[in-house]
PDB file of C-alpha atoms in Angstrom:
ATOM      1  CA  MET A 630     -21.925  -1.657   3.766  1.00  0.00           C
ATOM      2  CA  VAL A 631     -18.572  -0.639   4.970  1.00  0.00           C
ATOM      3  CA  ASP A 632     -16.701   1.662   2.565  1.00  0.00           C
ATOM      4  CA  PRO A 633     -13.935  -0.204   0.572  1.00  0.00           C
ATOM      5  CA  GLU A 634     -11.379   2.414   1.528  1.00  0.00           C
ATOM      6  CA  THR A 635     -12.251   1.931   5.167  1.00  0.00           C
ATOM      7  CA  VAL A 636     -11.832  -1.963   4.615  1.00  0.00           C
ATOM      8  CA  LYS A 637      -8.447  -1.369   3.062  1.00  0.00           C
ATOM      9  CA  GLY A 638      -7.381   0.651   5.970  1.00  0.00           C
ATOM     10  CA  ILE A 639      -8.302  -2.052   8.527  1.00  0.00           C
ATOM     11  CA  VAL A 640      -6.498  -4.498   6.463  1.00  0.00           C
ATOM     12  CA  ARG A 641      -3.410  -2.474   6.081  1.00  0.00           C
ATOM     13  CA  SER A 642      -3.301  -1.675   9.755  1.00  0.00           C
ATOM     14  CA  ASN A 643      -3.492  -5.440  10.600  1.00  0.00           C
ATOM     15  CA  PHE A 644      -0.659  -6.360   8.212  1.00  0.00           C
ATOM     16  CA  ASP A 645       1.392  -3.581   9.687  1.00  0.00           C
ATOM     17  CA  GLU A 646       1.276  -5.390  12.845  1.00  0.00           C
ATOM     18  CA  SER A 647       2.180  -8.839  11.253  1.00  0.00           C
ATOM     19  CA  PRO A 648       5.745  -8.837   9.594  1.00  0.00           C
ATOM     20  CA  LEU A 649       7.488 -10.617  12.630  1.00  0.00           C
ATOM     21  CA  SER A 650       4.677 -13.066  13.039  1.00  0.00           C
ATOM     22  CA  TYR A 651       4.822 -14.016   9.257  1.00  0.00           C
ATOM     23  CA  ASP A 652       8.462 -14.336   9.210  1.00  0.00           C
ATOM     24  CA  ASP A 653       8.438 -16.562  12.401  1.00  0.00           C
ATOM     25  CA  PHE A 654       5.657 -18.799  10.869  1.00  0.00           C
ATOM     26  CA  GLU A 655       7.391 -19.104   7.437  1.00  0.00           C
ATOM     27  CA  GLY A 656      10.677 -19.902   9.051  1.00  0.00           C
ATOM     28  CA  LYS A 657       8.892 -22.882  10.665  1.00  0.00           C
ATOM     29  CA  PHE A 658       6.520 -24.057   7.911  1.00  0.00           C
ATOM     30  CA  ASN A 659       7.524 -22.616   4.563  1.00  0.00           C
ATOM     31  CA  LEU A 660       3.829 -22.296   3.791  1.00  0.00           C
ATOM     32  CA  PHE A 661       4.010 -19.251   1.306  1.00  0.00           C
ATOM     33  CA  GLN A 662       7.001 -20.721  -0.332  1.00  0.00           C
ATOM     34  CA  ASN A 663       5.254 -23.884  -1.037  1.00  0.00           C
ATOM     35  CA  LEU A 664       2.120 -22.049  -2.304  1.00  0.00           C
ATOM     36  CA  THR A 665       4.210 -19.902  -4.526  1.00  0.00           C
ATOM     37  CA  GLU A 666       6.219 -22.876  -5.979  1.00  0.00           C
ATOM     38  CA  GLN A 667       2.966 -24.560  -6.916  1.00  0.00           C
ATOM     39  CA  LEU A 668       1.410 -21.528  -8.292  1.00  0.00           C
ATOM     40  CA  ALA A 669       4.585 -20.766 -10.228  1.00  0.00           C
ATOM     41  CA  ALA A 670       4.533 -24.254 -11.812  1.00  0.00           C
ATOM     42  CA  ASP A 671       0.856 -24.075 -12.621  1.00  0.00           C
ATOM     43  CA  CYS A 672       1.740 -20.729 -14.528  1.00  0.00           C
ATOM     44  CA  GLY A 673       4.693 -21.887 -16.175  1.00  0.00           C
ATOM     45  CA  ILE A 674       6.912 -19.341 -14.824  1.00  0.00           C
ATOM     46  CA  GLN A 675      10.290 -19.627 -16.532  1.00  0.00           C
ATOM     47  CA  ARG A 676      13.916 -18.218 -16.331  1.00  0.00           C
ATOM     48  CA  GLY A 677      14.093 -14.677 -17.872  1.00  0.00           C
ATOM     49  CA  MET A 678      10.644 -13.671 -17.246  1.00  0.00           C
ATOM     50  CA  THR A 679       9.265 -10.461 -15.754  1.00  0.00           C
ATOM     51  CA  VAL A 680       6.817 -11.165 -13.134  1.00  0.00           C
ATOM     52  CA  VAL A 681       4.715  -9.124 -10.683  1.00  0.00           C
ATOM     53  CA  ASP A 682       4.219 -10.372  -7.151  1.00  0.00           C
ATOM     54  CA  VAL A 683       1.230  -8.690  -5.903  1.00  0.00           C
ATOM     55  CA  GLY A 684       1.080  -8.555  -1.991  1.00  0.00           C
ATOM     56  CA  CYS A 685       4.468  -9.676  -1.677  1.00  0.00           C
ATOM     57  CA  GLY A 686       4.424  -9.532   2.000  1.00  0.00           C
ATOM     58  CA  THR A 687       7.654 -10.000   3.806  1.00  0.00           C
ATOM     59  CA  GLY A 688       9.139 -11.542   0.625  1.00  0.00           C
ATOM     60  CA  ALA A 689       8.745 -15.400   0.818  1.00  0.00           C
ATOM     61  CA  SER A 690       6.830 -15.442  -2.519  1.00  0.00           C
ATOM     62  CA  THR A 691       9.176 -12.827  -4.155  1.00  0.00           C
ATOM     63  CA  ARG A 692      12.401 -14.981  -3.318  1.00  0.00           C
ATOM     64  CA  VAL A 693      10.928 -18.056  -4.934  1.00  0.00           C
ATOM     65  CA  LEU A 694       9.888 -16.193  -8.139  1.00  0.00           C
ATOM     66  CA  ALA A 695      13.312 -14.515  -8.267  1.00  0.00           C
ATOM     67  CA  ASP A 696      15.098 -17.933  -7.900  1.00  0.00           C
ATOM     68  CA  ILE A 697      12.961 -19.272 -10.820  1.00  0.00           C
ATOM     69  CA  VAL A 698      13.333 -16.328 -13.312  1.00  0.00           C
ATOM     70  CA  GLY A 699      17.074 -16.015 -12.563  1.00  0.00           C
ATOM     71  CA  TYR A 700      19.531 -13.082 -13.102  1.00  0.00           C
ATOM     72  CA  GLU A 701      17.968 -12.703 -16.676  1.00  0.00           C
ATOM     73  CA  GLY A 702      14.600 -11.982 -15.223  1.00  0.00           C
ATOM     74  CA  THR A 703      12.831  -9.564 -12.865  1.00  0.00           C
ATOM     75  CA  VAL A 704      10.386  -9.779 -10.139  1.00  0.00           C
ATOM     76  CA  ILE A 705       8.409  -6.718  -9.028  1.00  0.00           C
ATOM     77  CA  GLY A 706       7.033  -7.128  -5.596  1.00  0.00           C
ATOM     78  CA  LEU A 707       4.141  -4.969  -4.596  1.00  0.00           C
ATOM     79  CA  ASP A 708       2.550  -4.545  -1.111  1.00  0.00           C
ATOM     80  CA  PHE A 709       0.507  -1.728   0.434  1.00  0.00           C
ATOM     81  CA  SER A 710       1.910  -2.144   3.950  1.00  0.00           C
ATOM     82  CA  GLU A 711       4.903  -0.144   4.524  1.00  0.00           C
ATOM     83  CA  ASP A 712       5.989  -2.344   7.321  1.00  0.00           C
ATOM     84  CA  MET A 713       5.642  -5.539   5.296  1.00  0.00           C
ATOM     85  CA  LEU A 714       7.531  -3.950   2.475  1.00  0.00           C
ATOM     86  CA  ARG A 715      10.337  -2.929   4.793  1.00  0.00           C
ATOM     87  CA  ALA A 716      10.663  -6.455   6.115  1.00  0.00           C
ATOM     88  CA  ALA A 717      10.783  -7.695   2.583  1.00  0.00           C
ATOM     89  CA  ALA A 718      13.509  -5.284   1.874  1.00  0.00           C
ATOM     90  CA  ASP A 719      15.521  -6.638   4.786  1.00  0.00           C
ATOM     91  CA  ASN A 720      14.825 -10.312   3.840  1.00  0.00           C
ATOM     92  CA  LEU A 721      15.736  -9.896   0.187  1.00  0.00           C
ATOM     93  CA  GLY A 722      18.677  -7.648   0.537  1.00  0.00           C
ATOM     94  CA  ASP A 723      20.922 -10.368  -1.219  1.00  0.00           C
ATOM     95  CA  LEU A 724      18.857 -10.406  -4.442  1.00  0.00           C
ATOM     96  CA  THR A 725      19.719  -8.228  -7.429  1.00  0.00           C
ATOM     97  CA  ASN A 726      16.844  -9.200  -9.698  1.00  0.00           C
ATOM     98  CA  ILE A 727      13.894  -7.707  -7.687  1.00  0.00           C
ATOM     99  CA  SER A 728      12.324  -4.293  -7.073  1.00  0.00           C
ATOM    100  CA  LEU A 729       9.869  -3.611  -4.328  1.00  0.00           C
ATOM    101  CA  ILE A 730       7.066  -0.860  -4.662  1.00  0.00           C
ATOM    102  CA  LEU A 731       4.631   0.552  -2.291  1.00  0.00           C
ATOM    103  CA  CYS A 732       1.443   0.068  -4.174  1.00  0.00           C
ATOM    104  CA  ASP A 733      -2.389  -0.651  -3.769  1.00  0.00           C
ATOM    105  CA  ALA A 734      -3.000  -3.521  -5.696  1.00  0.00           C
ATOM    106  CA  GLU A 735      -6.148  -1.944  -7.266  1.00  0.00           C
ATOM    107  CA  ARG A 736      -3.743   0.572  -9.031  1.00  0.00           C
ATOM    108  CA  LEU A 737      -1.291  -1.725 -10.838  1.00  0.00           C
ATOM    109  CA  GLY A 738      -1.587   0.032 -14.054  1.00  0.00           C
ATOM    110  CA  GLU A 739      -0.643   3.364 -12.441  1.00  0.00           C
ATOM    111  CA  LYS A 740       2.654   1.940 -10.981  1.00  0.00           C
ATOM    112  CA  ILE A 741       3.858  -0.549 -13.472  1.00  0.00           C
ATOM    113  CA  ARG A 742       4.961   1.194 -16.665  1.00  0.00           C
ATOM    114  CA  THR A 743       6.203  -2.040 -18.535  1.00  0.00           C
ATOM    115  CA  ASP A 744       4.683  -4.875 -20.204  1.00  0.00           C
ATOM    116  CA  VAL A 745       5.174  -8.067 -18.112  1.00  0.00           C
ATOM    117  CA  ASP A 746       5.078 -11.878 -18.529  1.00  0.00           C
ATOM    118  CA  ALA A 747       3.039 -12.837 -15.450  1.00  0.00           C
ATOM    119  CA  VAL A 748       1.143 -11.231 -12.484  1.00  0.00           C
ATOM    120  CA  MET A 749       1.058 -13.433  -9.373  1.00  0.00           C
ATOM    121  CA  TYR A 750      -1.348 -13.126  -6.489  1.00  0.00           C
ATOM    122  CA  THR A 751       0.084 -15.501  -3.906  1.00  0.00           C
ATOM    123  CA  ALA A 752      -2.479 -15.470  -1.020  1.00  0.00           C
ATOM    124  CA  SER A 753      -3.485 -11.882  -1.758  1.00  0.00           C
ATOM    125  CA  ILE A 754      -6.451 -11.852  -4.312  1.00  0.00           C
ATOM    126  CA  PHE A 755      -9.065 -12.413  -1.550  1.00  0.00           C
ATOM    127  CA  LEU A 756      -7.739  -9.455   0.413  1.00  0.00           C
ATOM    128  CA  ILE A 757      -8.491  -6.932  -2.260  1.00  0.00           C
ATOM    129  CA  PRO A 758     -11.917  -5.401  -2.049  1.00  0.00           C
ATOM    130  CA  ASP A 759     -11.968  -4.292  -5.688  1.00  0.00           C
ATOM    131  CA  SER A 760     -10.348  -7.457  -7.005  1.00  0.00           C
ATOM    132  CA  ALA A 761     -12.078  -6.934 -10.404  1.00  0.00           C
ATOM    133  CA  GLY A 762     -10.121  -3.487 -10.681  1.00  0.00           C
ATOM    134  CA  SER A 763      -7.054  -5.215  -9.718  1.00  0.00           C
ATOM    135  CA  LEU A 764      -7.436  -7.845 -12.377  1.00  0.00           C
ATOM    136  CA  ALA A 765      -8.135  -5.343 -14.840  1.00  0.00           C
ATOM    137  CA  GLY A 766      -4.923  -3.687 -14.168  1.00  0.00           C
ATOM    138  CA  ALA A 767      -3.142  -6.951 -14.225  1.00  0.00           C
ATOM    139  CA  HIS A 768      -4.714  -7.438 -17.870  1.00  0.00           C
ATOM    140  CA  ASP A 769      -3.449  -4.095 -18.840  1.00  0.00           C
ATOM    141  CA  ILE A 770       0.163  -4.545 -17.951  1.00  0.00           C
ATOM    142  CA  LEU A 771       0.450  -8.186 -19.167  1.00  0.00           C
ATOM    143  CA  LYS A 772       2.099  -8.799 -22.607  1.00  0.00           C
ATOM    144  CA  GLU A 773      -0.238 -10.758 -25.190  1.00  0.00           C
ATOM    145  CA  GLY A 774      -0.328 -14.273 -24.119  1.00  0.00           C
ATOM    146  CA  GLY A 775       0.915 -13.366 -20.647  1.00  0.00           C
ATOM    147  CA  ILE A 776      -0.565 -15.336 -17.600  1.00  0.00           C
ATOM    148  CA  VAL A 777      -2.189 -14.247 -14.286  1.00  0.00           C
ATOM    149  CA  GLY A 778      -2.156 -16.615 -11.437  1.00  0.00           C
ATOM    150  CA  MET A 779      -3.856 -16.437  -7.964  1.00  0.00           C
ATOM    151  CA  ASN A 780      -4.437 -18.696  -4.918  1.00  0.00           C
ATOM    152  CA  TYR A 781      -6.929 -17.934  -1.998  1.00  0.00           C
ATOM    153  CA  LEU A 782      -7.716 -19.577   1.308  1.00  0.00           C
ATOM    154  CA  ILE A 783     -11.040 -21.392   1.419  1.00  0.00           C
ATOM    155  CA  GLY A 784     -10.925 -22.884   4.950  1.00  0.00           C
ATOM    156  CA  MET A 785      -9.971 -25.574   7.403  1.00  0.00           C
ATOM    157  CA  PHE A 786     -11.413 -28.829   6.946  1.00  0.00           C
ATOM    158  CA  ASP A 787     -11.698 -32.205   8.864  1.00  0.00           C
ATOM    159  CA  ASN A 788      -9.561 -34.658   6.876  1.00  0.00           C
ATOM    160  CA  GLU A 789     -11.892 -37.524   7.289  1.00  0.00           C
ATOM    161  CA  SER A 790     -15.403 -35.885   7.129  1.00  0.00           C
ATOM    162  CA  GLY A 791     -14.512 -32.924   4.966  1.00  0.00           C
ATOM    163  CA  THR A 792     -16.332 -30.540   7.342  1.00  0.00           C
ATOM    164  CA  ASN A 793     -15.295 -27.027   7.636  1.00  0.00           C
ATOM    165  CA  GLN A 794     -14.497 -26.921  11.251  1.00  0.00           C
ATOM    166  CA  PHE A 795     -14.581 -23.127  11.613  1.00  0.00           C
ATOM    167  CA  PHE A 796     -17.881 -22.812   9.801  1.00  0.00           C
ATOM    168  CA  GLN A 797     -19.197 -25.911  12.062  1.00  0.00           C
ATOM    169  CA  ALA A 798     -18.363 -23.928  15.214  1.00  0.00           C
ATOM    170  CA  LYS A 799     -20.438 -20.978  13.972  1.00  0.00           C
ATOM    171  CA  GLU A 800     -23.352 -23.217  13.039  1.00  0.00           C
ATOM    172  CA  GLU A 801     -23.217 -24.654  16.635  1.00  0.00           C
ATOM    173  CA  GLY A 802     -23.493 -21.139  18.004  1.00  0.00           C
ATOM    174  CA  LEU A 803     -20.354 -21.337  20.020  1.00  0.00           C
ATOM    175  CA  ASP A 804     -19.149 -18.049  21.815  1.00  0.00           C
ATOM    176  CA  PHE A 805     -15.632 -18.471  20.312  1.00  0.00           C
ATOM    177  CA  ALA A 806     -16.841 -19.298  16.653  1.00  0.00           C
ATOM    178  CA  PRO A 807     -15.199 -17.007  13.899  1.00  0.00           C
ATOM    179  CA  TYR A 808     -17.422 -14.347  12.577  1.00  0.00           C
ATOM    180  CA  GLY A 809     -15.386 -12.671  10.031  1.00  0.00           C
ATOM    181  CA  ARG A 810     -16.712 -12.022   6.653  1.00  0.00           C
ATOM    182  CA  LYS A 811     -15.056 -12.379   3.250  1.00  0.00           C
ATOM    183  CA  ILE A 812     -13.427  -9.183   1.887  1.00  0.00           C
ATOM    184  CA  MET A 813     -14.391 -10.271  -1.768  1.00  0.00           C
ATOM    185  CA  ASP A 814     -16.434 -13.072  -3.081  1.00  0.00           C
ATOM    186  CA  THR A 815     -13.961 -15.640  -4.364  1.00  0.00           C
ATOM    187  CA  ASP A 816     -16.742 -17.546  -6.312  1.00  0.00           C
ATOM    188  CA  SER A 817     -16.902 -14.549  -8.597  1.00  0.00           C
ATOM    189  CA  ILE A 818     -13.221 -14.923  -9.807  1.00  0.00           C
ATOM    190  CA  PRO A 819     -13.998 -16.960 -13.018  1.00  0.00           C
ATOM    191  CA  THR A 820     -16.643 -14.634 -14.025  1.00  0.00           C
ATOM    192  CA  THR A 821     -14.397 -11.564 -13.555  1.00  0.00           C
ATOM    193  CA  LEU A 822     -11.511 -13.076 -15.402  1.00  0.00           C
ATOM    194  CA  LYS A 823     -13.708 -13.646 -18.443  1.00  0.00           C
ATOM    195  CA  GLU A 824     -15.304 -10.213 -18.268  1.00  0.00           C
ATOM    196  CA  THR A 825     -11.875  -8.771 -18.045  1.00  0.00           C
ATOM    197  CA  GLY A 826     -10.829 -10.517 -21.077  1.00  0.00           C
ATOM    198  CA  PHE A 827      -8.752 -13.315 -19.794  1.00  0.00           C
ATOM    199  CA  LYS A 828      -8.829 -16.699 -21.585  1.00  0.00           C
ATOM    200  CA  HIS A 829      -7.828 -20.378 -21.067  1.00  0.00           C
ATOM    201  CA  ILE A 830      -9.014 -20.186 -17.332  1.00  0.00           C
ATOM    202  CA  ASN A 831      -7.853 -23.124 -15.240  1.00  0.00           C
ATOM    203  CA  SER A 832      -8.577 -23.830 -11.652  1.00  0.00           C
ATOM    204  CA  GLY A 833      -8.080 -26.355  -8.754  1.00  0.00           C
ATOM    205  CA  ILE A 834      -7.505 -26.852  -5.065  1.00  0.00           C
ATOM    206  CA  THR A 835      -4.323 -27.307  -3.179  1.00  0.00           C
ATOM    207  CA  PRO A 836      -4.816 -29.250   0.086  1.00  0.00           C
ATOM    208  CA  ILE A 837      -2.304 -28.717   2.853  1.00  0.00           C
ATOM    209  CA  LEU A 838      -2.239 -30.975   5.925  1.00  0.00           C
ATOM    210  CA  MET A 839      -1.618 -29.073   9.206  1.00  0.00           C
ATOM    211  CA  ASP A 840      -1.491 -30.268  12.889  1.00  0.00           C
ATOM    212  CA  LEU A 841      -3.416 -28.222  15.336  1.00  0.00           C
ATOM    213  CA  ALA A 842      -0.178 -26.433  16.537  1.00  0.00           C
ATOM    214  CA  GLN A 843       0.356 -25.127  13.155  1.00  0.00           C
ATOM    215  CA  VAL A 844      -3.169 -24.211  12.575  1.00  0.00           C
ATOM    216  CA  ARG A 845      -3.003 -22.174  15.828  1.00  0.00           C
ATOM    217  CA  ASP A 846       0.444 -20.659  14.765  1.00  0.00           C
ATOM    218  CA  PHE A 847      -1.123 -19.631  11.253  1.00  0.00           C
ATOM    219  CA  TYR A 848      -4.124 -17.872  12.802  1.00  0.00           C
ATOM    220  CA  ALA A 849      -2.047 -16.157  15.597  1.00  0.00           C
ATOM    221  CA  ILE A 850      -0.720 -13.980  12.988  1.00  0.00           C
ATOM    222  CA  PRO A 851      -2.326 -10.705  13.617  1.00  0.00           C
ATOM    223  CA  ALA A 852      -3.590 -10.216  10.158  1.00  0.00           C
ATOM    224  CA  GLN A 853      -4.996 -13.771  10.147  1.00  0.00           C
ATOM    225  CA  SER A 854      -6.676 -13.673  13.467  1.00  0.00           C
ATOM    226  CA  ALA A 855      -8.372 -10.470  12.465  1.00  0.00           C
ATOM    227  CA  GLY A 856      -9.916 -12.190   9.687  1.00  0.00           C
ATOM    228  CA  LEU A 857     -11.560 -14.551  12.266  1.00  0.00           C
ATOM    229  CA  TYR A 858     -12.379 -12.034  14.837  1.00  0.00           C
ATOM    230  CA  PRO A 859     -12.422  -8.553  13.376  1.00  0.00           C
ATOM    231  CA  LYS A 860     -13.980  -6.725  16.227  1.00  0.00           C
ATOM    232  CA  ALA A 861     -11.761  -8.117  18.995  1.00  0.00           C
ATOM    233  CA  PRO A 862      -8.279  -6.619  20.127  1.00  0.00           C
ATOM    234  CA  TYR A 863      -5.327  -9.135  19.473  1.00  0.00           C
ATOM    235  CA  LYS A 864      -5.323 -10.527  23.059  1.00  0.00           C
ATOM    236  CA  GLU A 865      -8.903 -11.347  23.081  1.00  0.00           C
ATOM    237  CA  ARG A 866      -8.514 -12.735  19.551  1.00  0.00           C
ATOM    238  CA  LEU A 867      -5.656 -15.133  20.762  1.00  0.00           C
ATOM    239  CA  GLU A 868      -8.133 -16.200  23.537  1.00  0.00           C
ATOM    240  CA  LEU A 869     -11.002 -17.006  21.298  1.00  0.00           C
ATOM    241  CA  LEU A 870      -8.499 -18.879  18.864  1.00  0.00           C
ATOM    242  CA  ASP A 871      -7.247 -21.076  21.574  1.00  0.00           C
ATOM    243  CA  ALA A 872     -10.754 -22.113  22.695  1.00  0.00           C
ATOM    244  CA  LEU A 873     -11.641 -22.719  19.130  1.00  0.00           C
ATOM    245  CA  ILE A 874      -8.658 -25.076  18.693  1.00  0.00           C
ATOM    246  CA  GLY A 875      -9.189 -26.630  22.013  1.00  0.00           C
ATOM    247  CA  HIS A 876     -12.830 -27.335  20.957  1.00  0.00           C
ATOM    248  CA  ILE A 877     -11.625 -28.920  17.752  1.00  0.00           C
ATOM    249  CA  ARG A 878      -9.039 -31.032  19.567  1.00  0.00           C
ATOM    250  CA  GLU A 879     -11.640 -32.368  22.092  1.00  0.00           C
ATOM    251  CA  LYS A 880     -13.843 -33.566  19.047  1.00  0.00           C
ATOM    252  CA  GLY A 881     -11.019 -35.767  18.067  1.00  0.00           C
ATOM    253  CA  PRO A 882      -9.037 -34.292  15.162  1.00  0.00           C
ATOM    254  CA  THR A 883      -5.331 -33.680  15.632  1.00  0.00           C
ATOM    255  CA  SER A 884      -4.818 -32.101  12.386  1.00  0.00           C
ATOM    256  CA  LEU A 885      -6.916 -30.326   9.700  1.00  0.00           C
ATOM    257  CA  VAL A 886      -6.677 -29.767   5.904  1.00  0.00           C
ATOM    258  CA  GLN A 887      -6.124 -25.939   4.843  1.00  0.00           C
ATOM    259  CA  ARG A 888      -7.673 -25.787   1.392  1.00  0.00           C
ATOM    260  CA  TRP A 889      -6.448 -23.082  -1.041  1.00  0.00           C
ATOM    261  CA  GLY A 890      -8.121 -22.564  -4.294  1.00  0.00           C
ATOM    262  CA  TRP A 891      -6.382 -21.372  -7.391  1.00  0.00           C
ATOM    263  CA  TYR A 892      -6.870 -20.045 -10.793  1.00  0.00           C
ATOM    264  CA  THR A 893      -4.673 -19.267 -13.681  1.00  0.00           C
ATOM    265  CA  ALA A 894      -5.639 -17.465 -17.000  1.00  0.00           C
ATOM    266  CA  ARG A 895      -4.011 -15.881 -20.255  1.00  0.00           C
ATOM    267  CA  LYS A 896      -4.465 -12.519 -21.681  1.00  0.00           C
TER     268      LYS A 896
END
């Protein structure tokens, strides 16, 4: 078993290489903006709240939350990648109701010294090896009745058959099939929430239709391609990705559904 600290170091390195790619992708597709807006609605984020944005990346989710809470509220953006956080500072320089903190998501309680209304994990919970420890920290800093929300990537599915196309390539034994493993078991989230003391747990799935060009752009982000092909250098990852997308296109689909699971729960 790989040491969790080693995993975090690898993940951090991949994200350090990704700010420009994330900004380019988000500028074209607004994926993380849309995911944050949906999760914020599910969590009931309102004007005047204090919200922690865990894994804020280059700031797309932070901006959405800052717009919702308004000048009366505050958004605290956390990330463990200095390069991602630096990009967020550049992208969010016009906002006065945010603060950005370099922070390991597993140590929320050590960095946040105030009670907050909500803790949001937009596209980040599944990248945290000790997600249970992070959720325990979220529980500690939440006000009584405060809410935690998270979404996580499930996979890429054929819109008609419902087949996970990336898993299908692996089952077919193709040379370019993804072989990356999950950093944490997302199926354990509801149990972890209950054991941590959260109540009123809700869940669902958000489907996002992507044409194959958008799928390719998403997984061409260094941090995302590393999730598919963790042992390969970036140039080789792109070659494998192009072979995978080409194979899917030859089978007929021109688009896939990217499924994101989500959970909300209250303290």
